[in-house]
Coordinates of C-alpha atoms in Angstrom, one line a residue:
X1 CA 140.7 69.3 73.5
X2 CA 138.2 66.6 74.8
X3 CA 139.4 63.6 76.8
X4 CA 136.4 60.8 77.7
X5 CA 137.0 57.1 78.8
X6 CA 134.7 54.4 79.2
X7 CA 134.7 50.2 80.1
X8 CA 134.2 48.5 76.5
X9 CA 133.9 44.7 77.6
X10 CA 137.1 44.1 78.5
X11 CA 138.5 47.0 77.8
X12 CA 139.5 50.8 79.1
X13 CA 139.1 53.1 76.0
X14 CA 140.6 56.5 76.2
X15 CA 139.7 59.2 73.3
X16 CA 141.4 62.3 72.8
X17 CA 139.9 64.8 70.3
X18 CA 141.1 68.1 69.2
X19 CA 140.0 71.0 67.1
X20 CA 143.8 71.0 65.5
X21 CA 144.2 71.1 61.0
X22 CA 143.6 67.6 61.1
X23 CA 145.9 64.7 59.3
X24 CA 145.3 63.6 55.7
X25 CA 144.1 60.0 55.8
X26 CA 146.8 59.1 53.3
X27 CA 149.7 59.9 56.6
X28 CA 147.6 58.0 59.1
X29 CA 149.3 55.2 59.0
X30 CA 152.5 57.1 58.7
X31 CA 152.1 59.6 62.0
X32 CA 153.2 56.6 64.5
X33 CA 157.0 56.3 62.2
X34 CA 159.8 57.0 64.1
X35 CA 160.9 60.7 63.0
X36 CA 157.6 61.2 60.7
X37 CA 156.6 64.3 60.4
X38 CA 153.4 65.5 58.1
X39 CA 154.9 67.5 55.3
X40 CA 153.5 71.1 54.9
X41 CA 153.1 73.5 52.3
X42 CA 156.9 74.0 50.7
X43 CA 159.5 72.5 53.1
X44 CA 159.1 74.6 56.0
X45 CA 158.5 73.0 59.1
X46 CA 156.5 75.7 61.0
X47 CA 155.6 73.3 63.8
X48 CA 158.6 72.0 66.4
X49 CA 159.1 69.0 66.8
X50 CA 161.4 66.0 66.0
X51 CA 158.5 63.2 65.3
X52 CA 159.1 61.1 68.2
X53 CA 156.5 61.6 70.4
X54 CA 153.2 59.6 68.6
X55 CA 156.3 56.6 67.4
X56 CA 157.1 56.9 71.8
X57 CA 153.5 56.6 72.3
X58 CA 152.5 53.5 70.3
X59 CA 155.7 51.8 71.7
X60 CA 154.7 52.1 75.1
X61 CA 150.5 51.4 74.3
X62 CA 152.0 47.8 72.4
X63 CA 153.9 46.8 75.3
X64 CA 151.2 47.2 77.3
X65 CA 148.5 44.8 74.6
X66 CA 146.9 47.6 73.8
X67 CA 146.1 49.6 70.4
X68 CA 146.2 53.8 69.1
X69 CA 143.8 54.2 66.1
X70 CA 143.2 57.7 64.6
X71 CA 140.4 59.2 63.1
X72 CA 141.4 62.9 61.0
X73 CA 141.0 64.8 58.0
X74 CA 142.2 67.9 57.4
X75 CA 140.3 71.2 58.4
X76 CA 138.3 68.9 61.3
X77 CA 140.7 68.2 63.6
X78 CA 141.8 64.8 64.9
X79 CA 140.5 61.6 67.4
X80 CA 142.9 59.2 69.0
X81 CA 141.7 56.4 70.2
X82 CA 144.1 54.2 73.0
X83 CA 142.8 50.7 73.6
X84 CA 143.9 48.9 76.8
X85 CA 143.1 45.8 78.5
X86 CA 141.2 46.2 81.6
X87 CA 142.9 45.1 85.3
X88 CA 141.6 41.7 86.2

């Protein structure tokens, strides 16, 4: 895991990069869903987990103005990217 934040004009950017299986771009836009989960191989959930966490996340990130992008593909792991407006 690698964490690294920097000033971007006006705002505070937070990365947070792992060396996980990565996410399939087609279930980018799909990870922040309430209860999604990625579907594996058959339909065994190997991984716990109800699918809240990432749909908690963006809720809280929104309320505050701010933005959660990801950048994955499987086999490379995965960047998230938090966007916040900096303190005046």
């Amino acid at each position: 895991m690698e964490i690294s934040c920097a000033v971007v004009h006006d705002r505070v950017v937070v990365h947070f990069r792992d060396n996980g299986p990565g996410i399939d771009k087609i279930y980018h836009d799909k990870i922040f869903d309430r209860f999604f989960r990625v579907p594996v191989k058959g339909d065994i959930h190997d991984v716990k987990g109800s699918g809240l966490g990432l749909n908690y996340v963006k809720s809280i990130i929104t309320r505050l103005n701010g933005t959660i992008t990801v950048k994955s593909e499987p086999g490379k792991g995965s960047d998230f990217m938090i966007s916040l407006p900096a303190a005046t």
